[in-house]
Amino acid sequence: MKAEVTILSKTRAYNFSAGPSMLPLSVIEDVAANLTNYKGCGESVMEMSHRSAEFKEILEDAEKNLRDIMNIPENYKVMFIQGGGTLQFAMVPLNLLRKSGKADYIISGTWAKKAAKEAEKFGDIKIVASSEESTFTYIPEVKKEDFRPDADYVHITFNNTIYGTHYPYIPDTGKIPLVADMSSCILSEEIDVSRFGLIYAGVQKNIAPAGIAIAIMREDLIGFAKDDVPTYLDYKVHADNGSTYNTPNCFAIYVAGEVFKYIKDMGGVAEMHRRDVEKAKKLYDFIDGSELYKCPVREKDRSLMNVVFVTGNEELDKKFVAQAKAEGLHNLNGHRSIGGMRASIYNAMPVEGVDALIAFMEKFQEENK
Ligand SMILES: *Cc1c(COP(=O)(O)O)cnc(C)c1O
């Protein structure tokens, strides 16, 4: 029996999940149309050899389009690596602790803390600044003099998914390579890649289904993993083999490539950013002007992607999340560690989703005076 493929576009919810999260509907529909037979080649991307001509083209196009939309300089390698953002927490120290064995970390949230904790297994890690004392409601300010001059690298988490903060500046680290986790903000703003030694991002927030991380790394930093580092964890192995040292996550790379094309066609990251600013501004303006809701994050450090808010009453917060879900506004609960609410409005969240959320928030406020 042949299954009917039904795309329930009209009954799709607005999914405010922090990740995995929404993908552009046109991309999902296009992927669905090609799911059983990719562009008439007779095979699905899920079944295809990673050494086939078809997949080679998918991979090359994905890299090329990412380079175009991010304006990645020639002396940077682009790698698609399995293990998500979390494996990068280990790969970074294993590859970049190459001289003094020291690295400096700025702690702006839970993910930054996890990254530092993992690095502590491998070297001398210093916490240069932290905003933990205020439950990470702001981004610490650091100056060049705050870093150890012989540190092998400095690590930051550019957007803090759980706390809804984002760096309003790129720290000046002088000659020390700057490493940034951009898992939850990549492709939401134009970035001068040359300011960073390494940018990495798990893809399931702004790019593709879960299963890979993208690493964008300056070439002169590649090749310093010690001999006892497992082969898969050496960036050089991925760079030298064009992300196909072993079988990659072909499907996630394929969808990522489709998303890069989608962004390119809409006018690039600048246009994406304009839309993201418009969405976030609407929501923050509403929260700031409301009587019931409050955003605890310092204004200049607010994230465009993760909007955190509370009513100040835990029971009411729970009621909000449950009622919103019943109206097709899914996953508005804050992270399990802090509670409250969080609306993740990544690139693929349409402005209509934000409008629907604000309309619900107004109604809920009226009903719970
Ligand atoms: C989600 C997230 C991670 C973890 O990603 P995984 O792919 O689940 O390992 C790391 N850093 C940030 C900033 C994140 O938002």
Coordinates of C-alpha atoms and ligand atoms in Angstrom, one line a residue:
M1 CA 0.0 0.0 0.0
K2 CA 1.2 3.4 -0.8
A3 CA 1.2 6.0 1.9
E4 CA -0.2 9.4 1.3
V5 CA 2.2 12.2 2.0
T6 CA 0.2 15.0 3.6
I7 CA 1.7 18.2 4.5
L8 CA -0.4 19.7 7.2
S9 CA 0.8 23.3 6.6
K10 CA -2.5 24.8 7.7
T11 CA -2.6 23.0 11.0
R12 CA 1.0 23.6 12.0
A13 CA 1.5 25.2 15.3
Y14 CA 3.8 28.1 16.1
N15 CA 6.7 26.3 17.8
F16 CA 8.6 28.5 20.2
S17 CA 11.0 25.7 21.3
A18 CA 14.6 26.7 22.1
G19 CA 15.8 23.7 19.9
P20 CA 15.1 21.7 17.9
S21 CA 13.0 24.5 16.5
M22 CA 11.1 25.6 13.5
L23 CA 12.5 25.4 10.0
P24 CA 11.2 27.5 7.1
L25 CA 8.0 25.9 5.8
S26 CA 9.1 26.3 2.2
V27 CA 12.2 24.3 3.0
I28 CA 10.3 21.5 4.7
E29 CA 7.9 21.3 1.8
D30 CA 10.7 21.2 -0.7
V31 CA 12.5 18.5 1.3
A32 CA 9.3 16.6 1.5
A33 CA 8.7 16.8 -2.3
N34 CA 12.2 15.3 -2.8
L35 CA 12.1 12.9 0.1
T36 CA 11.6 9.6 -1.8
N37 CA 13.4 10.6 -5.0
Y38 CA 15.9 13.4 -4.8
K39 CA 15.6 15.5 -7.9
G40 CA 14.7 12.4 -9.9
C41 CA 18.0 10.6 -9.2
G42 CA 16.0 7.6 -8.0
E43 CA 17.3 7.7 -4.4
S44 CA 16.4 9.6 -1.2
V45 CA 19.2 11.7 0.4
M46 CA 18.6 9.4 3.4
E47 CA 19.8 6.4 1.3
M48 CA 22.4 8.0 -0.8
S49 CA 26.1 7.2 -0.6
H50 CA 28.1 10.1 0.9
R51 CA 30.6 9.5 -1.9
S52 CA 28.1 9.8 -4.7
A53 CA 28.2 12.6 -7.2
E54 CA 24.7 13.8 -6.0
F55 CA 25.8 14.1 -2.4
K56 CA 29.1 15.7 -3.3
E57 CA 27.2 18.4 -5.0
I58 CA 24.9 18.8 -2.0
L59 CA 27.9 19.2 0.3
E60 CA 29.8 21.6 -2.0
D61 CA 26.8 23.8 -2.6
A62 CA 26.0 23.9 1.1
E63 CA 29.5 25.1 1.9
K64 CA 29.6 27.5 -1.0
N65 CA 26.3 29.1 0.0
L66 CA 27.3 29.3 3.7
R67 CA 30.5 31.0 2.6
D68 CA 28.5 33.5 0.5
I69 CA 25.9 34.4 3.1
M70 CA 28.4 34.7 6.0
N71 CA 31.1 36.3 3.9
I72 CA 33.7 33.7 5.2
P73 CA 37.2 34.7 4.2
E74 CA 39.3 32.3 2.1
N75 CA 41.7 31.4 5.0
Y76 CA 38.9 29.8 7.0
K77 CA 37.8 26.2 6.7
V78 CA 34.1 25.2 7.0
M79 CA 33.4 21.8 8.6
F80 CA 30.3 19.8 9.3
I81 CA 30.9 17.6 12.4
Q82 CA 28.6 15.2 14.3
G83 CA 28.1 15.5 18.0
G84 CA 26.3 18.9 18.1
G85 CA 27.4 21.9 20.1
T86 CA 28.4 19.7 23.1
L87 CA 31.2 17.8 21.3
Q88 CA 32.7 21.2 20.3
F89 CA 33.1 21.9 24.1
A90 CA 35.7 19.1 24.0
M91 CA 37.1 19.6 20.5
V92 CA 38.0 23.2 21.2
P93 CA 40.4 22.6 24.1
L94 CA 41.7 19.3 22.5
N95 CA 42.8 21.3 19.4
L96 CA 43.5 24.8 20.6
L97 CA 45.4 24.3 23.9
R98 CA 48.5 24.1 21.8
K99 CA 51.2 26.3 23.6
S100 CA 50.7 27.4 27.2
G101 CA 47.8 25.0 27.8
K102 CA 45.8 28.0 29.2
A103 CA 42.5 29.2 28.1
D104 CA 40.2 32.0 29.4
Y105 CA 36.4 31.7 29.5
I106 CA 33.7 34.2 30.0
I107 CA 30.7 32.7 31.8
S108 CA 27.4 34.2 30.6
G109 CA 25.1 31.2 31.1
T110 CA 24.8 27.5 31.5
W111 CA 26.2 26.6 28.1
A112 CA 29.3 28.7 28.7
K113 CA 29.7 27.0 32.1
K114 CA 29.5 23.6 30.5
A115 CA 32.0 24.6 27.9
A116 CA 34.5 25.7 30.5
K117 CA 33.9 22.7 32.7
E118 CA 34.7 20.4 29.8
A119 CA 37.8 22.4 28.9
E120 CA 39.0 22.0 32.6
K121 CA 39.6 18.3 31.8
F122 CA 42.3 19.3 29.4
G123 CA 44.1 22.4 30.6
D124 CA 44.4 25.4 32.8
I125 CA 41.1 27.3 32.5
K126 CA 40.5 30.7 34.0
I127 CA 37.0 32.2 34.4
V128 CA 37.8 35.8 33.5
A129 CA 34.3 37.2 34.1
S130 CA 30.8 35.8 35.0
S131 CA 27.3 37.2 35.4
E132 CA 26.2 34.2 37.5
E133 CA 25.7 36.3 40.6
S134 CA 22.7 38.0 38.9
T135 CA 21.4 34.7 37.3
F136 CA 23.0 35.7 34.0
T137 CA 20.7 38.6 33.3
Y138 CA 23.5 40.6 31.6
I139 CA 26.6 40.1 29.5
P140 CA 29.9 40.8 31.5
E141 CA 32.1 43.6 30.1
V142 CA 35.7 42.6 29.5
K143 CA 38.8 44.4 28.3
K144 CA 41.9 43.2 26.6
E145 CA 43.9 43.5 29.9
D146 CA 41.5 41.0 31.6
F147 CA 42.9 38.1 29.6
R148 CA 46.1 36.2 30.4
P149 CA 48.6 37.3 27.7
D150 CA 49.7 33.8 27.1
A151 CA 46.3 32.2 26.9
D152 CA 45.9 29.9 23.9
Y153 CA 42.4 31.2 23.3
V154 CA 39.4 33.0 24.8
H155 CA 35.9 31.4 24.7
I156 CA 32.6 33.1 24.7
T157 CA 28.9 32.1 24.2
F158 CA 27.6 34.7 21.8
N159 CA 23.9 34.1 22.5
N160 CA 22.7 32.6 25.7
T161 CA 19.8 30.5 24.8
I162 CA 18.5 29.8 28.3
Y163 CA 18.8 33.4 29.7
G164 CA 17.9 35.4 26.6
T165 CA 21.1 37.4 26.4
H166 CA 23.4 38.2 23.5
Y167 CA 26.8 40.0 23.3
P168 CA 26.3 43.6 22.3
Y169 CA 30.0 43.7 21.4
I170 CA 32.8 41.4 20.3
P171 CA 35.5 41.3 23.0
D172 CA 38.9 42.6 22.0
T173 CA 41.3 39.8 22.7
G174 CA 44.3 41.3 20.8
K175 CA 46.4 38.5 19.3
I176 CA 44.6 35.7 21.3
P177 CA 42.2 33.7 19.1
L178 CA 38.6 34.3 20.0
V179 CA 36.4 31.2 20.0
A180 CA 32.6 31.7 19.9
D181 CA 29.7 29.3 20.4
M182 CA 27.0 30.8 18.1
S183 CA 24.6 27.8 18.3
S184 CA 21.5 29.9 18.9
C185 CA 22.2 33.1 16.9
I186 CA 24.2 32.0 13.8
L187 CA 22.8 33.6 10.6
S188 CA 20.6 36.1 12.5
E189 CA 23.1 38.9 12.1
E190 CA 26.0 39.9 9.9
I191 CA 29.3 38.9 11.6
D192 CA 32.9 39.8 10.8
V193 CA 34.2 36.3 10.7
S194 CA 37.8 37.6 10.7
R195 CA 37.4 38.7 14.3
F196 CA 37.2 35.1 15.4
G197 CA 39.7 32.2 15.4
L198 CA 36.8 29.7 15.5
I199 CA 33.0 30.0 15.3
Y200 CA 31.0 26.9 16.0
A201 CA 27.2 26.2 16.2
G202 CA 25.0 23.2 16.7
V203 CA 22.5 23.4 13.8
Q204 CA 19.2 22.6 15.5
K205 CA 18.3 26.1 16.4
N206 CA 18.7 28.2 13.3
I207 CA 19.8 25.9 10.5
A208 CA 18.7 22.2 10.3
P209 CA 17.5 19.1 12.1
A210 CA 19.8 18.1 15.0
G211 CA 22.9 16.0 14.5
I212 CA 25.7 18.2 13.4
A213 CA 27.7 21.3 14.4
I214 CA 29.3 23.6 11.9
A215 CA 32.8 24.8 12.6
I216 CA 34.3 27.8 10.8
M217 CA 38.0 27.9 11.7
R218 CA 41.0 30.0 10.7
E219 CA 43.4 27.7 8.9
D220 CA 46.6 28.6 10.9
L221 CA 44.9 27.2 14.0
I222 CA 44.3 23.8 12.5
G223 CA 46.7 20.9 13.0
F224 CA 47.7 21.2 16.7
A225 CA 45.8 18.3 18.2
K226 CA 48.2 16.1 20.2
D227 CA 48.8 12.5 19.0
D228 CA 46.6 11.0 21.7
V229 CA 43.5 13.0 20.5
P230 CA 41.0 10.6 18.9
T231 CA 41.0 10.9 15.2
Y232 CA 37.4 12.1 14.9
L233 CA 38.1 14.9 17.3
D234 CA 40.9 16.5 15.3
Y235 CA 39.7 19.4 13.2
K236 CA 42.5 18.7 10.7
V237 CA 40.9 15.3 9.9
H238 CA 37.6 17.0 9.0
A239 CA 39.3 19.9 7.2
D240 CA 41.6 17.7 5.1
N241 CA 38.7 15.3 4.2
G242 CA 36.1 17.9 3.3
S243 CA 33.8 16.7 6.2
T244 CA 33.7 13.2 4.8
Y245 CA 36.4 11.4 6.7
N246 CA 33.7 9.1 7.8
T247 CA 30.0 8.9 6.9
P248 CA 28.6 12.4 7.7
N249 CA 25.0 13.2 8.7
C250 CA 24.0 13.6 5.0
F251 CA 20.4 14.5 5.7
A252 CA 21.2 17.3 8.1
I253 CA 23.8 18.7 5.8
Y254 CA 21.3 18.6 2.9
V255 CA 18.6 20.5 4.9
A256 CA 21.3 23.0 6.1
G257 CA 22.2 23.6 2.5
E258 CA 18.5 24.3 1.6
V259 CA 18.3 26.8 4.5
F260 CA 21.4 28.6 3.3
K261 CA 19.8 28.9 -0.2
Y262 CA 16.6 30.1 1.3
I263 CA 18.5 32.9 3.2
K264 CA 20.5 33.8 0.1
D265 CA 17.3 34.1 -2.0
M266 CA 15.6 36.3 0.5
G267 CA 18.4 38.8 0.4
G268 CA 21.0 37.3 2.7
V269 CA 21.8 37.6 6.4
A270 CA 21.2 41.4 6.4
E271 CA 17.6 40.9 5.3
M272 CA 17.2 38.0 7.8
H273 CA 18.5 40.3 10.5
R274 CA 16.1 43.1 9.6
R275 CA 13.2 40.6 10.0
D276 CA 14.6 39.3 13.3
V277 CA 14.9 42.8 14.7
E278 CA 11.4 43.6 13.7
K279 CA 10.0 40.5 15.4
A280 CA 12.0 40.9 18.6
K281 CA 11.3 44.6 18.9
K282 CA 7.5 43.9 18.7
L283 CA 7.7 41.4 21.5
Y284 CA 10.0 43.3 23.8
D285 CA 8.0 46.5 23.3
F286 CA 4.8 44.7 24.2
I287 CA 6.4 43.1 27.3
D288 CA 7.9 46.4 28.5
G289 CA 4.6 48.2 28.1
S290 CA 2.5 45.5 29.7
E291 CA 1.3 45.3 33.3
L292 CA 1.6 41.6 33.7
Y293 CA 4.9 40.6 32.0
K294 CA 8.5 41.5 32.8
C295 CA 11.7 40.7 31.0
P296 CA 14.6 40.4 33.5
V297 CA 17.3 40.9 31.0
R298 CA 19.3 44.2 30.8
E299 CA 18.1 46.0 27.8
K300 CA 21.2 46.3 25.7
D301 CA 22.1 42.6 26.2
R302 CA 18.7 41.2 25.0
S303 CA 18.7 38.4 22.6
L304 CA 16.9 38.6 19.2
M305 CA 16.4 34.9 19.3
N306 CA 15.3 33.9 22.8
V307 CA 12.9 36.2 24.6
V308 CA 12.6 35.4 28.3
F309 CA 9.7 36.8 30.5
V310 CA 7.8 36.1 33.7
T311 CA 4.6 37.2 35.4
G312 CA 6.2 37.0 38.8
N313 CA 3.8 34.2 39.8
E314 CA 4.9 30.7 39.2
E315 CA 1.4 29.3 39.1
L316 CA 0.3 31.9 36.6
D317 CA 3.4 31.2 34.4
K318 CA 2.3 27.5 34.3
K319 CA -1.2 28.4 33.4
F320 CA 0.1 30.7 30.6
V321 CA 2.2 27.9 29.1
A322 CA -0.7 25.4 29.2
Q323 CA -3.3 27.8 27.7
A324 CA -0.9 29.0 25.0
K325 CA -0.3 25.4 24.0
A326 CA -4.0 24.8 23.6
E327 CA -4.1 27.7 21.2
G328 CA -1.3 26.4 19.0
L329 CA 1.5 28.3 20.6
H330 CA 3.9 25.6 21.6
N331 CA 6.8 25.3 24.0
L332 CA 6.7 28.6 25.7
N333 CA 8.0 27.3 29.0
G334 CA 11.3 28.7 30.2
H335 CA 14.3 26.3 30.6
R336 CA 13.7 23.8 33.4
S337 CA 16.5 25.4 35.4
I338 CA 14.9 28.9 35.7
G339 CA 11.1 28.5 34.9
G340 CA 9.0 31.4 33.6
M341 CA 8.5 31.7 29.9
R342 CA 10.8 31.8 26.9
A343 CA 9.7 32.5 23.4
S344 CA 12.4 31.4 21.0
I345 CA 11.8 33.3 17.8
Y346 CA 14.6 32.0 15.6
N347 CA 15.0 32.9 11.9
A348 CA 12.2 30.5 10.8
M349 CA 9.5 31.9 13.1
P350 CA 7.3 34.0 10.9
V351 CA 6.2 37.4 12.1
E352 CA 2.7 36.1 12.2
G353 CA 3.8 33.8 15.0
V354 CA 5.0 36.7 17.1
D355 CA 1.7 38.6 16.4
A356 CA -0.3 35.5 17.5
L357 CA 1.8 35.3 20.7
I358 CA 1.3 39.0 21.5
A359 CA -2.5 38.7 20.9
F360 CA -2.6 35.7 23.2
M361 CA -0.5 37.6 25.9
E362 CA -2.9 40.5 25.7
K363 CA -5.9 38.3 26.2
F364 CA -4.3 36.3 29.0
Q365 CA -3.4 39.6 30.8
E366 CA -7.0 40.8 30.6
E367 CA -8.3 37.5 31.9
N368 CA -5.9 37.4 34.8
K369 CA -6.0 40.9 36.2
Ligands
LIG1 C1 21.8 24.2 22.4 C2 23.1 24.8 22.7 C3 24.2 23.9 22.9 C4 24.2 22.4 22.9 O1 23.9 21.9 21.7 P1 23.8 20.3 21.4 O2 23.8 20.3 19.9 O3 22.5 19.9 22.1 O4 25.0 19.7 22.0 C5 25.4 24.6 23.1 N1 25.5 25.9 23.1 C6 24.5 26.7 23.0 C7 24.6 28.2 23.0 C8 23.2 26.2 22.7 O5 22.1 27.0 22.6

